Short mmCIF file of C-alpha atoms and ligand atoms in Angstrom, two decimals:
data_model
loop_
_atom_site.label_atom_id
_atom_site.label_comp_id
_atom_site.label_asym_id
_atom_site.label_seq_id
_atom_site.Cartn_x
_atom_site.Cartn_y
_atom_site.Cartn_z
CA UNK O 1 134.12 188.72 4.08
CA UNK O 2 132.07 186.80 1.51
CA UNK O 3 129.00 188.67 0.35
CA UNK O 4 125.75 187.13 1.57
CA UNK O 5 123.66 186.15 -1.43
CA UNK O 6 120.08 187.37 -1.67
CA UNK O 7 118.91 183.75 -1.38
CA UNK O 8 120.78 183.27 1.92
CA UNK O 9 119.36 186.53 3.26
CA UNK O 10 115.83 185.43 2.36
CA UNK O 11 116.37 182.03 3.94
CA UNK O 12 116.98 183.65 7.34
CA UNK O 13 113.51 185.19 7.43
CA UNK O 14 110.13 183.60 8.00
CA UNK O 15 107.05 185.32 6.51
CA UNK O 16 104.31 184.82 9.11
CA UNK O 17 100.56 185.48 8.97
CA UNK O 18 99.02 186.25 12.37
CA UNK O 19 95.35 186.71 13.26
CA UNK O 20 94.99 190.22 14.70
CA UNK O 21 91.24 190.80 14.47
CA UNK O 22 88.28 188.40 14.53
CA UNK O 23 86.31 188.58 11.27
CA UNK O 24 82.64 189.48 11.02
CA UNK O 25 81.26 187.79 7.89
CA UNK O 26 83.90 187.00 5.28
CA UNK O 27 87.55 187.39 6.27
CA UNK O 28 89.36 190.52 5.10
CA UNK O 29 93.07 191.35 4.91
CA UNK O 30 92.70 193.63 7.95
CA UNK O 31 92.13 190.53 10.11
CA UNK O 32 95.79 189.56 9.67
CA UNK O 33 99.33 190.87 9.97
CA UNK O 34 101.94 189.83 7.39
CA UNK O 35 105.47 190.15 8.73
CA UNK O 36 109.00 188.84 8.27
CA UNK O 37 110.39 187.30 11.44
CA UNK O 38 113.71 185.58 12.15
CA UNK O 39 113.66 181.87 11.35
CA UNK O 40 113.74 179.93 14.63
CA UNK O 41 116.18 177.11 15.35
CA UNK O 42 114.76 173.76 16.53
CA UNK O 43 115.32 172.99 20.21
CA UNK O 44 115.96 169.62 21.85
CA UNK O 45 113.66 166.96 20.29
CA UNK O 46 112.36 169.42 17.70
CA UNK O 47 112.77 169.86 13.97
CA UNK O 48 112.14 172.65 11.48
CA UNK O 49 109.91 172.36 8.43
CA UNK O 50 110.33 174.48 5.32
CA UNK O 51 106.71 174.75 4.24
CA UNK O 52 105.97 174.20 0.55
CA UNK O 53 102.17 174.35 0.52
CA UNK O 54 99.37 175.33 2.86
CA UNK O 55 95.95 173.69 3.05
CA UNK O 56 92.90 175.97 2.88
CA UNK O 57 90.09 174.40 4.89
CA UNK O 58 86.54 175.69 5.42
CA UNK O 59 87.00 175.12 9.17
CA UNK O 60 89.53 177.97 9.28
CA UNK O 61 86.69 180.48 9.45
CA UNK O 62 85.44 178.75 12.62
CA UNK O 63 88.95 178.63 14.11
CA UNK O 64 89.05 182.45 13.92
CA UNK O 65 85.81 182.85 15.86
CA UNK O 66 85.29 182.97 19.61
CA UNK O 67 82.70 180.72 21.20
CA UNK O 68 82.34 177.05 22.10
CA UNK O 69 83.71 174.71 19.46
CA UNK O 70 85.62 171.45 19.19
CA UNK O 71 88.93 173.31 19.33
CA UNK O 72 90.23 176.52 20.95
CA UNK O 73 90.04 179.56 18.66
CA UNK O 74 93.30 180.91 17.26
CA UNK O 75 94.48 183.49 19.81
CA UNK O 76 94.65 187.11 18.69
CA UNK O 77 98.28 187.68 17.75
CA UNK O 78 98.81 183.96 17.15
CA UNK O 79 100.04 182.41 13.92
CA UNK O 80 96.96 181.49 11.84
CA UNK O 81 96.35 177.75 12.26
CA UNK O 82 96.68 175.66 9.10
CA UNK O 83 97.58 172.24 7.90
CA UNK O 84 100.64 172.44 5.70
CA UNK O 85 103.17 170.24 3.97
CA UNK O 86 106.89 170.70 3.62
CA UNK O 87 110.35 169.29 4.01
CA UNK O 88 112.41 168.90 7.20
CA UNK O 89 115.37 171.28 6.85
CA UNK O 90 116.92 171.01 10.34
CA UNK O 91 116.35 168.36 12.98
CA UNK O 92 117.16 167.43 16.58
CA UNK O 93 114.59 164.63 16.47
CA UNK O 94 115.80 161.21 15.35
CA UNK O 95 112.36 160.29 13.99
CA UNK O 96 112.32 163.16 11.49
CA UNK O 97 115.37 163.34 9.26
CA UNK O 98 116.45 166.30 7.14
CA UNK O 99 114.99 165.84 3.65
CA UNK O 100 111.85 163.95 4.77
CA UNK O 101 108.44 165.32 3.71
CA UNK O 102 105.84 165.89 6.40
CA UNK O 103 102.37 167.32 6.96
CA UNK O 104 100.96 168.78 10.14
CA UNK O 105 99.41 171.83 11.76
CA UNK O 106 102.31 174.09 10.84
CA UNK O 107 100.41 177.38 10.39
CA UNK O 108 100.28 180.05 7.69
CA UNK O 109 104.00 180.80 7.47
CA UNK O 110 107.12 179.75 5.59
CA UNK O 111 108.91 177.81 8.37
CA UNK O 112 107.56 175.93 11.39
CA UNK O 113 109.13 174.31 14.43
CA UNK O 114 107.59 170.99 15.51
CA UNK O 115 108.13 168.30 18.13
CA UNK O 116 106.47 165.72 15.85
CA UNK O 117 103.11 165.77 17.63
CA UNK O 118 100.33 165.25 15.04
CA UNK O 119 102.86 165.13 12.20
CA UNK O 120 102.43 162.63 9.35
CA UNK O 121 105.07 161.64 6.83
CA UNK O 122 104.30 162.25 3.15
CA UNK O 123 105.85 160.51 0.18
CA UNK O 124 105.87 162.70 -2.95
CA UNK O 125 106.83 159.64 -4.99
CA UNK O 126 103.42 158.11 -4.25
CA UNK O 127 101.37 161.28 -4.88
CA UNK O 128 102.07 165.02 -5.29
CA UNK O 129 102.71 166.79 -1.99
CA UNK O 130 99.41 168.70 -2.33
CA UNK O 131 97.49 165.40 -2.35
CA UNK O 132 98.86 164.67 1.13
CA UNK O 133 96.80 167.70 2.26
CA UNK O 134 93.77 166.47 0.27
CA UNK O 135 92.69 162.95 -0.57
CA UNK O 136 95.53 161.32 1.36
CA UNK O 137 95.30 163.88 4.15
CA UNK O 138 92.70 165.23 6.53
CA UNK O 139 89.88 165.66 3.94
CA UNK O 140 90.39 162.09 2.71
CA UNK O 141 90.30 160.71 6.26
CA UNK O 142 87.13 162.76 6.88
CA UNK O 143 85.44 161.23 3.83
CA UNK O 144 86.50 157.73 4.87
CA UNK O 145 85.28 157.82 8.49
CA UNK O 146 82.24 159.97 7.78
CA UNK O 147 80.94 157.64 5.12
CA UNK O 148 81.89 154.25 6.57
CA UNK O 149 81.76 154.76 10.36
CA UNK O 150 79.21 157.57 10.82
CA UNK O 151 77.13 156.98 7.69
CA UNK O 152 77.48 153.18 7.95
CA UNK O 153 77.32 152.95 4.15
CA UNK O 154 76.98 149.43 2.79
CA UNK O 155 76.59 147.84 -0.64
CA UNK O 156 73.27 148.66 -2.27
CA UNK O 157 72.79 151.94 -0.37
CA UNK O 158 72.15 155.21 -2.16
CA UNK O 159 74.65 157.78 -0.88
CA UNK O 160 74.16 161.50 -1.52
CA UNK O 161 76.98 163.96 -0.80
CA UNK O 162 76.91 167.76 -1.04
CA UNK O 163 79.91 169.96 -2.00
CA UNK O 164 80.62 166.83 -4.01
CA UNK O 165 83.38 168.13 -6.27
CA UNK O 166 85.47 169.35 -3.33
CA UNK O 167 88.24 167.80 -1.28
CA UNK O 168 85.99 165.77 1.03
CA UNK O 169 82.94 165.24 -1.20
CA UNK O 170 84.85 163.88 -4.19
CA UNK O 171 86.42 161.18 -2.02
CA UNK O 172 83.09 160.33 -0.36
CA UNK O 173 81.47 159.53 -3.72
CA UNK O 174 84.41 157.47 -4.94
CA UNK O 175 84.58 155.39 -1.74
CA UNK O 176 80.81 154.90 -1.97
CA UNK O 177 81.30 153.44 -5.47
CA UNK O 178 84.14 151.19 -4.27
CA UNK O 179 81.80 149.85 -1.56
CA UNK O 180 79.01 149.02 -4.03
CA UNK O 181 76.74 152.00 -3.33
CA UNK O 182 74.90 154.29 -5.73
CA UNK O 183 76.76 157.63 -5.50
CA UNK O 184 74.95 160.90 -6.16
CA UNK O 185 76.80 164.21 -5.88
CA UNK O 186 75.37 167.70 -5.42
CA UNK O 187 77.55 170.51 -6.77
CA UNK O 188 77.29 174.01 -8.20
CA UNK O 189 77.32 174.31 -11.98
CA UNK O 190 77.45 172.04 -15.02
CA UNK O 191 81.27 171.75 -15.15
CA UNK O 192 81.58 170.36 -11.63
CA UNK O 193 78.58 168.07 -12.18
CA UNK O 194 80.04 166.68 -15.43
CA UNK O 195 83.36 166.05 -13.64
CA UNK O 196 81.64 163.94 -10.97
CA UNK O 197 80.02 161.60 -13.46
CA UNK O 198 82.54 161.58 -16.32
CA UNK O 199 85.81 161.64 -14.36
CA UNK O 200 85.01 160.22 -10.94
CA UNK O 201 82.34 157.67 -11.83
CA UNK O 202 79.46 159.00 -9.70
CA UNK O 203 76.14 157.55 -10.86
CA UNK O 204 74.52 160.97 -11.03
CA UNK O 205 75.22 164.62 -10.26
CA UNK O 206 72.72 167.31 -9.37
CA UNK O 207 73.33 171.03 -9.89
CA UNK O 208 71.89 172.82 -6.85
CA UNK O 209 71.95 176.15 -8.72
CA UNK O 210 69.68 174.90 -11.52
CA UNK O 211 65.96 175.75 -11.41
CA UNK O 212 65.03 172.08 -11.57
CA UNK O 213 67.29 171.13 -8.62
CA UNK O 214 64.68 169.24 -6.64
CA UNK O 215 63.19 167.43 -9.66
CA UNK O 216 66.70 166.33 -10.70
CA UNK O 217 67.54 165.21 -7.16
CA UNK O 218 64.35 163.16 -7.12
CA UNK O 219 65.15 161.58 -10.49
CA UNK O 220 68.71 160.80 -9.33
CA UNK O 221 67.46 159.01 -6.21
CA UNK O 222 64.63 156.78 -7.50
CA UNK O 223 64.99 154.44 -4.49
CA UNK O 224 65.35 157.26 -1.94
CA UNK O 225 68.49 158.04 0.06
CA UNK O 226 70.08 155.77 2.68
CA UNK O 227 73.09 157.94 3.57
CA UNK O 228 73.36 161.70 3.29
CA UNK O 229 76.85 163.08 3.76
CA UNK O 230 76.11 166.69 4.72
CA UNK O 231 78.78 169.29 3.86
CA UNK O 232 76.63 172.35 3.29
CA UNK O 233 73.35 172.76 5.24
CA UNK O 234 70.64 175.24 4.26
CA UNK O 235 68.19 174.44 1.47
CA UNK O 236 70.37 171.63 0.08
CA UNK O 237 70.30 169.69 3.35
CA UNK O 238 66.56 170.22 3.63
CA UNK O 239 65.97 168.94 0.10
CA UNK O 240 67.92 165.74 0.74
CA UNK O 241 66.17 165.18 4.10
CA UNK O 242 62.89 164.93 2.23
CA UNK O 243 64.33 162.03 0.14
CA UNK O 244 65.58 159.92 3.09
CA UNK O 245 64.61 156.27 3.48
CA UNK O 246 63.49 154.62 6.70
CA UNK O 247 66.44 154.13 9.07
CA UNK O 248 68.65 156.32 6.88
CA UNK O 249 71.78 157.98 8.25
CA UNK O 250 72.82 161.62 8.01
CA UNK O 251 76.53 162.20 8.66
CA UNK O 252 76.88 165.91 9.46
CA UNK O 253 80.41 166.68 8.35
CA UNK O 254 80.14 170.37 7.58
CA UNK O 255 77.74 173.29 7.17
CA UNK O 256 79.68 175.61 4.92
CA UNK O 257 76.60 177.63 3.94
CA UNK O 258 76.59 179.03 7.50
CA UNK O 259 80.27 179.66 8.24
CA UNK O 260 80.23 183.37 7.38
CA UNK O 261 76.72 184.06 8.63
CA UNK O 262 76.35 187.20 10.72
CA UNK O 263 72.96 186.20 12.16
CA UNK O 264 71.41 182.88 13.13
CA UNK O 265 70.54 180.93 9.96
CA UNK O 266 67.01 179.68 9.30
CA UNK O 267 66.30 176.37 10.98
CA UNK O 268 65.92 173.02 9.25
CA UNK O 269 62.43 172.73 7.72
CA UNK O 270 62.16 169.01 7.02
CA UNK O 271 62.83 167.95 10.59
CA UNK O 272 59.72 165.73 10.43
CA UNK O 273 61.69 163.38 8.15
CA UNK O 274 63.97 162.53 11.10
CA UNK O 275 60.98 161.33 13.09
CA UNK O 276 58.92 159.51 10.52
CA UNK O 277 61.94 157.83 8.90
CA UNK O 278 63.68 157.13 12.26
CA UNK O 279 66.83 158.72 10.91
CA UNK O 280 70.14 158.71 12.71
CA UNK O 281 71.80 162.10 12.38
CA UNK O 282 75.29 162.47 13.78
CA UNK O 283 77.85 165.23 13.64
CA UNK O 284 81.50 164.24 13.73
CA UNK O 285 84.99 165.68 13.65
CA UNK O 286 87.67 163.68 11.85
CA UNK O 287 89.90 163.59 14.91
CA UNK O 288 87.24 161.55 16.75
CA UNK O 289 88.76 158.75 14.65
CA UNK O 290 92.44 159.57 15.32
CA UNK O 291 93.39 155.98 16.15
CA UNK O 292 92.17 154.74 12.77
CA UNK O 293 93.97 157.35 10.67
CA UNK O 294 97.10 155.29 9.77
CA UNK O 295 94.94 152.40 8.52
CA UNK O 296 92.60 154.73 6.61
CA UNK O 297 95.56 156.49 5.03
CA UNK O 298 97.10 153.20 3.97
CA UNK O 299 93.84 152.10 2.33
CA UNK O 300 93.35 155.44 0.55
CA UNK O 301 96.97 155.31 -0.70
CA UNK O 302 96.45 151.76 -1.94
CA UNK O 303 93.28 152.73 -3.85
CA UNK O 304 95.18 155.68 -5.29
CA UNK O 305 98.15 153.51 -6.36
CA UNK O 306 95.76 151.06 -7.99
CA UNK O 307 94.04 153.89 -9.91
CA UNK O 308 90.71 153.24 -8.14
CA UNK O 309 90.44 156.74 -6.72
CA UNK O 310 91.44 160.17 -8.08
CA UNK O 311 92.32 163.39 -6.30
CA UNK O 312 92.03 166.84 -7.81
CA UNK O 313 94.10 169.68 -6.41
CA UNK O 314 93.40 173.39 -6.99
CA UNK O 315 96.81 174.95 -6.37
CA UNK O 316 97.08 178.74 -6.10
CA UNK O 317 100.18 180.95 -6.25
CA UNK O 318 100.88 184.08 -4.24
CA UNK O 319 102.60 182.77 -1.11
CA UNK O 320 101.35 183.37 2.42
CA UNK O 321 100.45 186.99 1.58
CA UNK O 322 97.61 185.71 -0.62
CA UNK O 323 96.06 183.75 2.28
CA UNK O 324 92.83 185.76 2.89
CA UNK O 325 91.80 186.02 -0.75
CA UNK O 326 92.56 182.39 -1.50
CA UNK O 327 90.74 181.20 1.63
CA UNK O 328 87.58 183.07 0.60
CA UNK O 329 87.40 181.03 -2.62
CA UNK O 330 86.06 178.16 -0.50
CA UNK O 331 83.01 180.15 0.59
CA UNK O 332 82.28 181.59 -2.86
CA UNK O 333 82.55 178.28 -4.75
CA UNK O 334 85.72 179.58 -6.41
CA UNK O 335 87.72 176.39 -5.89
CA UNK O 336 87.49 173.20 -7.91
CA UNK O 337 89.17 170.43 -5.93
CA UNK O 338 91.36 170.53 -2.84
CA UNK O 339 92.39 174.18 -2.36
CA UNK O 340 96.10 174.62 -1.65
CA UNK O 341 98.32 177.70 -1.47
CA UNK O 342 101.89 177.38 -2.75
CA UNK O 343 104.45 178.97 -0.45
N1 NAP B 401 83.89 167.28 10.32
C1 NAP B 401 85.17 167.30 9.95
O1 NAP B 401 86.06 166.79 10.63
C2 NAP B 401 85.52 167.99 8.65
C3 NAP B 401 86.82 167.88 8.11
C4 NAP B 401 87.07 168.47 6.86
C5 NAP B 401 86.07 169.18 6.21
N2 NAP B 401 84.86 169.28 6.79
C6 NAP B 401 83.75 169.98 6.10
O2 NAP B 401 83.56 169.40 4.84
C7 NAP B 401 83.00 170.35 3.95
C8 NAP B 401 83.80 170.36 2.65
O3 NAP B 401 85.13 170.78 2.95
P1 NAP B 401 86.27 170.72 1.82
O4 NAP B 401 87.55 171.00 2.47
O5 NAP B 401 86.08 169.48 1.04
O6 NAP B 401 85.89 171.99 0.90
P2 NAP B 401 85.56 171.94 -0.65
O7 NAP B 401 84.33 171.13 -0.84
O8 NAP B 401 86.79 171.58 -1.40
O9 NAP B 401 85.27 173.47 -0.96
C9 NAP B 401 84.10 174.09 -0.46
C10 NAP B 401 82.94 173.95 -1.47
O10 NAP B 401 81.73 174.14 -0.77
C11 NAP B 401 80.74 174.58 -1.68
N3 NAP B 401 80.02 175.71 -1.09
C12 NAP B 401 80.53 176.83 -0.52
N4 NAP B 401 79.55 177.63 -0.08
C13 NAP B 401 78.38 177.00 -0.40
C14 NAP B 401 77.01 177.33 -0.21
N5 NAP B 401 76.63 178.46 0.42
N6 NAP B 401 76.08 176.45 -0.65
C15 NAP B 401 76.45 175.30 -1.28
N7 NAP B 401 77.72 174.95 -1.48
C16 NAP B 401 78.68 175.78 -1.04
C17 NAP B 401 81.46 175.03 -2.95
O11 NAP B 401 81.23 174.03 -3.96
P3 NAP B 401 80.15 174.28 -5.14
O12 NAP B 401 80.90 174.84 -6.29
O13 NAP B 401 79.60 172.93 -5.40
O14 NAP B 401 79.16 175.28 -4.64
C18 NAP B 401 82.93 175.02 -2.55
O15 NAP B 401 83.78 174.74 -3.63
C19 NAP B 401 82.99 171.69 4.69
O16 NAP B 401 81.71 171.90 5.24
C20 NAP B 401 84.00 171.46 5.80
O17 NAP B 401 83.79 172.28 6.92
C21 NAP B 401 84.56 168.72 7.99
#
């Protein structure tokens, strides 16, 4: 009998990360199990994806928590939910051929079985696979709909975005520029701020960690703020609220400053700005715009092909076993660009 090579032996196993305990505060390794399981075969109408990279998204912390949200929490014992990208390596579905690249909610594991629901095709010849989890993927769609549909940004507006050097924020500012707006980014530290202006073409960047944060924000928004794309919450959100113009829009995309909170965070202080400026403040989830995703993706890909928009990926090694530590980088400002874990 021919000896089974080590590679073939490894190929028969699937390393799977399951949620076994709900975190309190930051996630810890003890919240997960890490086990090798037999690789499943696709059933009728299904295909199997060999996952190459996993998307780390701030929302994951919320997906682990119980309580009312826009999506069911990950069940205890369930595979940790995650967007991921990979290649089809077995298929009983004529719409997904072996060798095609795809993204979808495949989970924190090495192989996934899918029926094609919610799966998008990726073309690594257009952009690196990681970018299909970033600027061309869910964060890019979020930036697009949040700025244009929820924020109703139009030429001449001043747009401010927080977590501006990240996956969503960096795309928000660049689309704002393409639409003729003044783009101002808020980010932590001089390196990220320089990147926004020098590399991405933002008009100004404001370091929220600097002592003169508010004075710099004021100087960067001489005509006030028409659209605030909120990714953070807390003191940053409050500071921008005090700069809003009459009939301004606040698109509440994320509140990352609160995701690991163990007690109710302080309330918004500048709530009076909503009244006196007649602001429209709207939360949104990207999948509210599901129907528009193919068109948004096509436009983002076109801008990318034409060199009008750039995506930065922060790719980490370590495989699925490194999931908890790499995820926590998002909440400690440890990432610079779209955070992705190589499998
Ligand atoms: N509504 C939706 O459908 C939707 C979809 C995708 C993402 N989102 C939201 O969009 C936001 C950005 O997500 P992303 O994937 O693009 O992540 P990201 O910006 O690439 O990474 C997170 C960044 O948030 C900043 N941050 C973390 N904790 C902070 C704190 N306490 N105060 C200030 N800044 C903090 C850090 O940047 P600094 O170095 O600048 O501190 C960190 O690098 C998140 O709130 C996320 O939940 C919403």
